[in-house]
Coordinates of C-alpha atoms in Angstrom, one line a residue:
M1 CA 0.0 0.0 0.0
T2 CA 1.7 3.2 -1.1
G3 CA -0.9 5.9 -0.4
P4 CA -4.5 6.9 -1.2
A5 CA -6.5 4.7 -3.4
P6 CA -7.6 5.8 -6.9
A7 CA -10.6 8.1 -6.9
R8 CA -12.9 5.3 -8.1
L9 CA -12.3 3.5 -4.8
M10 CA -13.0 6.5 -2.6
A11 CA -16.7 5.7 -2.3
G12 CA -19.0 3.4 -0.3
L13 CA -17.3 2.2 2.9
A14 CA -14.6 4.8 2.7
L15 CA -17.1 7.6 2.6
G16 CA -19.4 6.4 5.4
C17 CA -22.5 8.5 6.0
Q18 CA -22.5 11.7 8.1
E19 CA -26.1 11.4 9.1
P20 CA -28.2 8.5 10.4
L21 CA -29.0 6.1 7.6
A22 CA -32.8 6.4 8.3
R23 CA -32.6 10.0 7.3
R24 CA -30.2 9.7 4.4
Y25 CA -32.2 6.9 2.6
D26 CA -35.9 6.9 2.1
V27 CA -36.6 3.2 1.9
A28 CA -34.8 0.2 3.4
L29 CA -35.1 -2.9 1.2
L30 CA -34.6 -5.6 3.9
D31 CA -33.7 -9.2 3.6
L32 CA -35.4 -11.3 6.2
D33 CA -33.5 -14.5 7.2
G34 CA -30.5 -13.3 9.2
V35 CA -31.5 -9.7 9.1
V36 CA -35.0 -9.2 10.7
Y37 CA -35.3 -12.7 12.2
V38 CA -33.3 -15.9 12.6
G39 CA -35.6 -19.0 12.6
P40 CA -38.9 -18.0 14.2
D41 CA -37.5 -15.2 16.4
A42 CA -36.6 -11.6 15.7
V43 CA -33.0 -10.6 15.9
P44 CA -32.7 -8.9 19.3
G45 CA -33.3 -5.2 19.1
V46 CA -34.3 -5.2 15.5
P47 CA -38.1 -4.6 15.8
A48 CA -37.4 -1.5 18.0
A49 CA -34.8 -0.3 15.5
L50 CA -37.1 -0.7 12.6
A51 CA -39.8 1.1 14.4
A52 CA -37.4 4.0 15.2
A53 CA -36.3 4.0 11.5
R54 CA -39.9 4.4 10.5
S55 CA -40.4 7.2 13.0
A56 CA -37.4 9.0 11.4
G57 CA -39.2 8.8 8.0
M58 CA -37.7 5.7 6.5
R59 CA -40.1 3.3 4.8
L60 CA -39.6 -0.5 4.7
G61 CA -39.8 -3.2 2.1
F62 CA -39.0 -6.8 2.5
V63 CA -37.1 -8.8 -0.2
T64 CA -36.5 -12.4 0.6
N65 CA -34.9 -15.3 -1.3
N66 CA -36.8 -17.7 1.0
A67 CA -39.5 -19.2 -1.2
A68 CA -41.3 -21.3 1.4
R69 CA -44.0 -19.0 2.5
T70 CA -46.6 -16.7 0.8
P71 CA -46.3 -12.9 1.2
E72 CA -49.4 -13.1 3.4
E73 CA -47.7 -15.6 5.7
V74 CA -44.5 -13.5 5.8
A75 CA -46.4 -10.3 6.6
D76 CA -48.3 -12.1 9.4
H77 CA -45.0 -13.4 10.9
L78 CA -43.4 -9.9 10.7
T79 CA -46.4 -8.4 12.4
E80 CA -46.3 -11.0 15.2
L81 CA -42.6 -10.0 15.7
Q82 CA -43.7 -6.3 16.1
V83 CA -42.6 -5.3 12.6
P84 CA -46.0 -4.4 11.1
A85 CA -46.2 -5.4 7.4
E86 CA -48.7 -5.9 4.6
P87 CA -48.4 -8.6 2.0
T88 CA -47.7 -5.9 -0.6
D89 CA -44.6 -4.9 1.4
V90 CA -43.1 -8.4 0.7
I91 CA -41.3 -9.6 -2.4
T92 CA -40.4 -13.3 -2.4
S93 CA -38.2 -15.3 -4.8
S94 CA -41.2 -17.5 -5.6
Q95 CA -43.0 -14.5 -7.1
A96 CA -39.9 -13.6 -9.1
A97 CA -39.6 -17.2 -10.4
A98 CA -43.3 -17.3 -11.3
T99 CA -43.0 -14.0 -13.2
V100 CA -40.0 -15.3 -15.1
V101 CA -41.6 -18.7 -16.0
A102 CA -44.8 -17.0 -17.2
G103 CA -42.8 -14.7 -19.4
L104 CA -40.8 -17.6 -20.9
L105 CA -43.5 -20.2 -21.3
G106 CA -46.7 -18.2 -21.3
A107 CA -49.8 -18.3 -19.1
G108 CA -51.2 -21.8 -18.6
A109 CA -47.8 -23.6 -18.9
R110 CA -47.6 -26.7 -16.7
V111 CA -45.2 -26.2 -13.8
L112 CA -44.1 -28.7 -11.0
P113 CA -43.4 -26.8 -7.7
I114 CA -40.7 -28.2 -5.4
G115 CA -40.6 -26.5 -2.0
G116 CA -42.9 -24.9 0.5
P117 CA -46.4 -23.7 -0.1
G118 CA -45.2 -20.3 -1.2
V119 CA -43.9 -21.8 -4.4
A120 CA -47.1 -23.3 -5.7
A121 CA -49.1 -20.2 -4.5
A122 CA -46.9 -17.9 -6.5
L123 CA -47.1 -20.0 -9.6
A124 CA -50.9 -20.2 -9.5
A125 CA -51.1 -16.4 -8.9
A126 CA -49.1 -15.9 -12.1
G127 CA -51.6 -17.9 -14.1
L128 CA -49.5 -21.0 -14.4
A129 CA -51.0 -24.5 -14.2
V130 CA -49.6 -26.2 -11.1
V131 CA -49.1 -30.0 -11.4
D132 CA -48.2 -32.6 -8.8
S133 CA -46.0 -35.1 -10.6
A134 CA -43.4 -35.6 -13.3
D135 CA -45.9 -37.9 -14.9
D136 CA -48.0 -34.7 -15.8
R137 CA -45.2 -33.8 -18.2
P138 CA -44.6 -30.3 -16.8
D139 CA -43.0 -27.6 -19.0
A140 CA -40.9 -26.4 -16.0
V141 CA -39.8 -27.3 -12.5
V142 CA -39.6 -24.4 -10.0
Q143 CA -37.6 -25.3 -7.0
G144 CA -37.6 -23.2 -3.8
Y145 CA -36.8 -23.7 -0.2
G146 CA -39.1 -25.9 1.9
R147 CA -38.4 -27.5 5.2
E148 CA -40.2 -30.6 4.2
V149 CA -38.5 -31.1 0.9
G150 CA -37.0 -34.7 0.7
W151 CA -36.1 -37.5 -1.5
A152 CA -39.6 -37.9 -3.0
Q153 CA -39.9 -34.3 -4.3
L154 CA -36.3 -34.2 -5.5
A155 CA -36.9 -37.5 -7.4
E156 CA -39.9 -35.9 -9.1
A157 CA -37.9 -32.9 -10.1
V158 CA -35.1 -35.1 -11.5
V159 CA -37.5 -37.1 -13.6
A160 CA -39.2 -34.0 -14.9
V161 CA -36.0 -32.2 -15.8
R162 CA -34.6 -35.4 -17.5
N163 CA -37.9 -35.5 -19.5
G164 CA -37.2 -32.0 -20.8
A165 CA -38.7 -29.6 -18.2
R166 CA -36.9 -26.3 -17.7
H167 CA -35.3 -26.3 -14.2
V168 CA -35.8 -22.9 -12.5
A169 CA -34.5 -22.2 -9.0
T170 CA -35.8 -19.4 -6.9
N171 CA -32.4 -18.9 -5.4
A172 CA -29.0 -20.7 -5.0
D173 CA -28.3 -19.9 -1.3
A174 CA -26.3 -22.8 0.0
S175 CA -27.2 -22.2 3.6
I176 CA -29.8 -20.4 5.7
P177 CA -29.1 -19.0 9.2
S178 CA -30.8 -20.6 12.2
P179 CA -30.4 -20.5 16.0
R180 CA -28.3 -23.6 15.7
G181 CA -26.0 -22.2 13.0
P182 CA -26.1 -22.4 9.2
L183 CA -28.4 -25.1 7.8
P184 CA -28.8 -26.4 4.3
G185 CA -30.6 -23.9 2.0
N186 CA -32.3 -24.1 -1.3
G187 CA -28.9 -24.1 -3.2
A188 CA -27.9 -27.3 -1.5
M189 CA -31.1 -29.0 -2.7
V190 CA -30.8 -27.5 -6.2
S191 CA -27.3 -29.0 -6.4
V192 CA -28.8 -32.5 -6.0
V193 CA -31.1 -32.0 -9.0
R194 CA -28.3 -30.4 -11.0
G195 CA -25.9 -33.2 -10.1
V196 CA -28.2 -36.0 -11.2
T197 CA -29.5 -34.3 -14.4
G198 CA -26.4 -32.5 -15.5
Q199 CA -28.6 -29.5 -16.3
E200 CA -27.8 -26.0 -15.0
P201 CA -30.9 -24.3 -13.5
L202 CA -32.1 -20.8 -14.3
V203 CA -31.8 -18.9 -11.0
T204 CA -34.3 -16.1 -10.6
G205 CA -33.8 -14.7 -7.1
K206 CA -31.2 -12.4 -5.7
P207 CA -28.7 -11.3 -6.9
D208 CA -30.8 -10.9 -10.0
P209 CA -31.9 -7.2 -9.7
A210 CA -35.5 -7.9 -10.6
M211 CA -36.6 -8.4 -6.9
H212 CA -35.1 -5.2 -5.7
A213 CA -36.4 -3.3 -8.7
E214 CA -39.9 -4.5 -8.0
C215 CA -39.6 -3.4 -4.4
V216 CA -38.4 0.0 -5.5
R217 CA -41.3 0.3 -7.9
R218 CA -43.8 -0.6 -5.2
T219 CA -42.4 1.7 -2.6
G220 CA -41.6 4.6 -5.0
A221 CA -38.1 4.7 -3.4
R222 CA -35.8 7.5 -4.7
S223 CA -32.8 6.6 -2.5
P224 CA -33.1 3.0 -1.5
L225 CA -30.7 1.1 0.9
V226 CA -30.5 -2.7 0.6
V227 CA -29.9 -4.3 4.0
G228 CA -28.7 -7.9 4.0
D229 CA -26.4 -10.5 5.6
R230 CA -25.2 -12.3 2.4
L231 CA -22.5 -11.0 0.0
D232 CA -23.5 -13.1 -3.0
T233 CA -27.2 -12.3 -2.9
D234 CA -28.0 -9.1 -1.0
I235 CA -24.8 -7.1 -1.6
E236 CA -24.2 -8.2 -5.2
G237 CA -28.0 -7.7 -5.8
A238 CA -27.8 -4.2 -4.5
R239 CA -24.8 -3.4 -6.8
R240 CA -26.6 -4.8 -9.8
A241 CA -29.7 -2.8 -9.0
G242 CA -27.7 0.4 -8.6
A243 CA -28.6 0.8 -4.9
A244 CA -26.5 1.4 -1.8
S245 CA -26.0 -1.5 0.6
L246 CA -25.6 -2.2 4.3
L247 CA -24.1 -5.5 5.4
V248 CA -25.2 -6.7 8.8
F249 CA -23.5 -9.4 10.9
S250 CA -26.6 -10.9 12.4
G251 CA -26.7 -13.6 9.7
V252 CA -24.2 -15.8 7.8
T253 CA -21.4 -13.4 6.8
D254 CA -18.4 -13.1 9.1
P255 CA -15.5 -10.5 9.0
S256 CA -13.0 -12.8 7.4
T257 CA -15.4 -13.6 4.5
L258 CA -16.1 -9.9 4.1
L259 CA -12.4 -8.9 4.0
A260 CA -11.7 -11.4 1.2
A261 CA -14.7 -10.3 -0.9
G262 CA -14.3 -9.4 -4.5
P263 CA -15.6 -6.1 -6.0
R264 CA -19.1 -7.3 -6.6
H265 CA -19.6 -8.4 -3.0
R266 CA -18.3 -5.3 -1.2
P267 CA -20.9 -3.4 0.7
D268 CA -21.1 0.4 1.1
L269 CA -21.8 0.3 4.9
L270 CA -21.4 -2.1 7.8
A271 CA -23.4 -2.7 11.0
A272 CA -23.8 -5.3 13.7
D273 CA -27.5 -5.4 12.9
C274 CA -30.4 -3.2 11.8
T275 CA -29.7 -0.8 14.7
G276 CA -27.1 0.6 12.3
L277 CA -29.9 2.3 10.4
L278 CA -30.3 4.7 13.3
H279 CA -26.7 6.1 13.3
A280 CA -24.2 7.9 11.3
H281 CA -21.3 5.8 9.9
P282 CA -17.7 7.1 10.1
P283 CA -15.5 7.5 7.0
V284 CA -12.2 5.8 6.4
T285 CA -9.5 8.3 5.5
A286 CA -6.0 7.9 4.0
E287 CA -3.1 9.1 6.1
G288 CA 0.0 8.8 4.1
A289 CA 0.5 5.0 3.6
A290 CA -2.1 4.2 6.3
W291 CA -5.9 4.2 6.6
R292 CA -7.7 5.4 9.7
C293 CA -11.3 5.0 11.0
G294 CA -12.2 6.4 14.4
G295 CA -9.3 5.5 16.7
W296 CA -8.1 2.6 14.5
T297 CA -5.2 2.7 12.0
V298 CA -4.3 0.0 9.4
R299 CA -0.9 -0.3 7.7
S300 CA 0.6 -2.7 5.2
V301 CA 3.1 -5.2 6.6
E302 CA 5.0 -8.3 5.3
G303 CA 5.8 -6.7 2.0
G304 CA 2.2 -5.9 1.3
H305 CA 1.0 -9.5 2.1
G306 CA -0.4 -8.6 5.5
L307 CA -2.2 -5.8 7.4
Q308 CA -1.4 -4.4 10.9
L309 CA -4.3 -3.0 13.0
A310 CA -3.5 -0.6 15.8
G311 CA -5.9 1.3 18.0
P312 CA -7.1 2.4 21.4
D313 CA -8.8 0.3 24.1
G314 CA -12.2 0.5 22.4
D315 CA -13.5 2.6 19.5
V316 CA -13.4 6.4 19.7
P317 CA -17.1 7.5 20.0
A318 CA -18.7 8.4 16.7
A319 CA -20.0 11.9 15.9
D320 CA -23.4 10.9 17.2
G321 CA -22.0 9.5 20.4
E322 CA -22.5 5.9 19.3
S323 CA -19.8 3.3 18.5
D324 CA -20.5 -0.1 17.1
G325 CA -17.1 -1.7 17.5
L326 CA -16.6 -2.0 13.7
D327 CA -14.3 0.9 13.0
G328 CA -11.2 -1.3 12.9
L329 CA -12.9 -3.6 10.4
R330 CA -13.9 -0.7 8.2
A331 CA -10.3 0.4 8.1
L332 CA -9.1 -3.1 7.3
C333 CA -11.6 -3.6 4.5
V334 CA -10.8 -0.2 2.8
A335 CA -7.1 -0.9 3.1
H336 CA -7.2 -4.4 1.7
W337 CA -9.7 -3.5 -1.0
A338 CA -7.6 -0.5 -2.1
A339 CA -4.7 -2.9 -2.6
H340 CA -7.0 -5.4 -4.5
P341 CA -9.4 -3.2 -6.5
D342 CA -10.2 -5.8 -9.1
D343 CA -10.2 -9.1 -7.2
G344 CA -10.8 -10.6 -3.8
A345 CA -8.0 -12.2 -1.7
P346 CA -7.5 -13.4 1.8
V347 CA -5.1 -11.5 4.0
R348 CA -3.0 -12.0 7.1
V349 CA -3.9 -9.5 9.9
V350 CA -1.9 -8.7 13.0
G351 CA -3.2 -6.7 15.9
T352 CA -0.7 -4.3 17.6
G353 CA -1.5 -4.1 21.3
R354 CA -3.9 -6.1 23.4
A355 CA -7.1 -4.3 22.3
A356 CA -6.3 -4.8 18.6
A357 CA -5.1 -8.3 19.0
D358 CA -8.3 -9.3 20.9
L359 CA -10.4 -7.6 18.3
V360 CA -8.7 -9.3 15.4
A361 CA -9.0 -12.7 17.2
S362 CA -12.7 -12.2 17.9
W363 CA -13.2 -11.6 14.1
G364 CA -11.4 -14.7 13.2
L365 CA -8.7 -12.7 11.3
A366 CA -5.6 -13.4 13.5
A367 CA -2.6 -14.5 11.5
P368 CA -0.8 -17.6 12.8
G369 CA 1.7 -16.5 15.4
G370 CA 0.3 -12.9 15.3
S371 CA 0.1 -10.8 18.4

């Protein structure tokens, strides 16, 4: 690292946001699993944070790759969690898949749904003919997440695809967050059908920009902010839709994965969870050959193959008096991404001093033998 990054890099995470996000952006396009809830329960503090964001003038839309439930069921669940929502506030990947299939094959095409009830409901709502078996010679198979999906449904999908049906996946998320840790997602099940048939599915959910674009259309957003926990769906989807993005760490992404991310998967903002909507976000500034955020400084070491983090015992309070403990990570990301503008790469990180070393270790970034 030899100095400030090119001008094209001085955006997003480096710029931060000088005012609370709920005032800067008019609509939050929120992922659900790992962002608003994990399993059946709300992420602690998130219902109150979203209520406060609404009070500040921000509107909410919900954009989920989980295809298992109908928009009505999702809205009811959100309302039970003290996040009031209407079905029209919810965009599911089943709806996206149904729209794509209807456009490709026409109304009345025969489609075999694999997944939860939300898949079949979306297909029927789009004017498609829902069938129960590969023996019905479907024109397409639409595969979405469902907790009860097992061998029998996967077998029907395989037979239908081998007989010529178009294989459409609502999303390719390999895992979903749960209170017990990551569990198999739709992508894991899709890989079974793909592996047996040898046919690549058409994937219609995030990161395809259609879902975010539909939510923008419904809400009339002029300055939307995508809020998600996945780099390959939420963050890439925001980039492809031309929207700003906020990565939260309440779901599946961890700091080491973020640091190694390639350009398509780099968010504009970071927060522990949706409470980050209520605060300003500090910039990351170049200071000679170093990068600084709050009280934390990052320098290149080991001939450019590693990073050194140094800082105080705890973050310097932000301008609004709040500190989320992520200033060091912000500085690390901007420093590493400036050195790798066109590709992702892992990096060795060493913390200088006890506070920095403890922080680096807690993020899973400590280099072997680092201190």
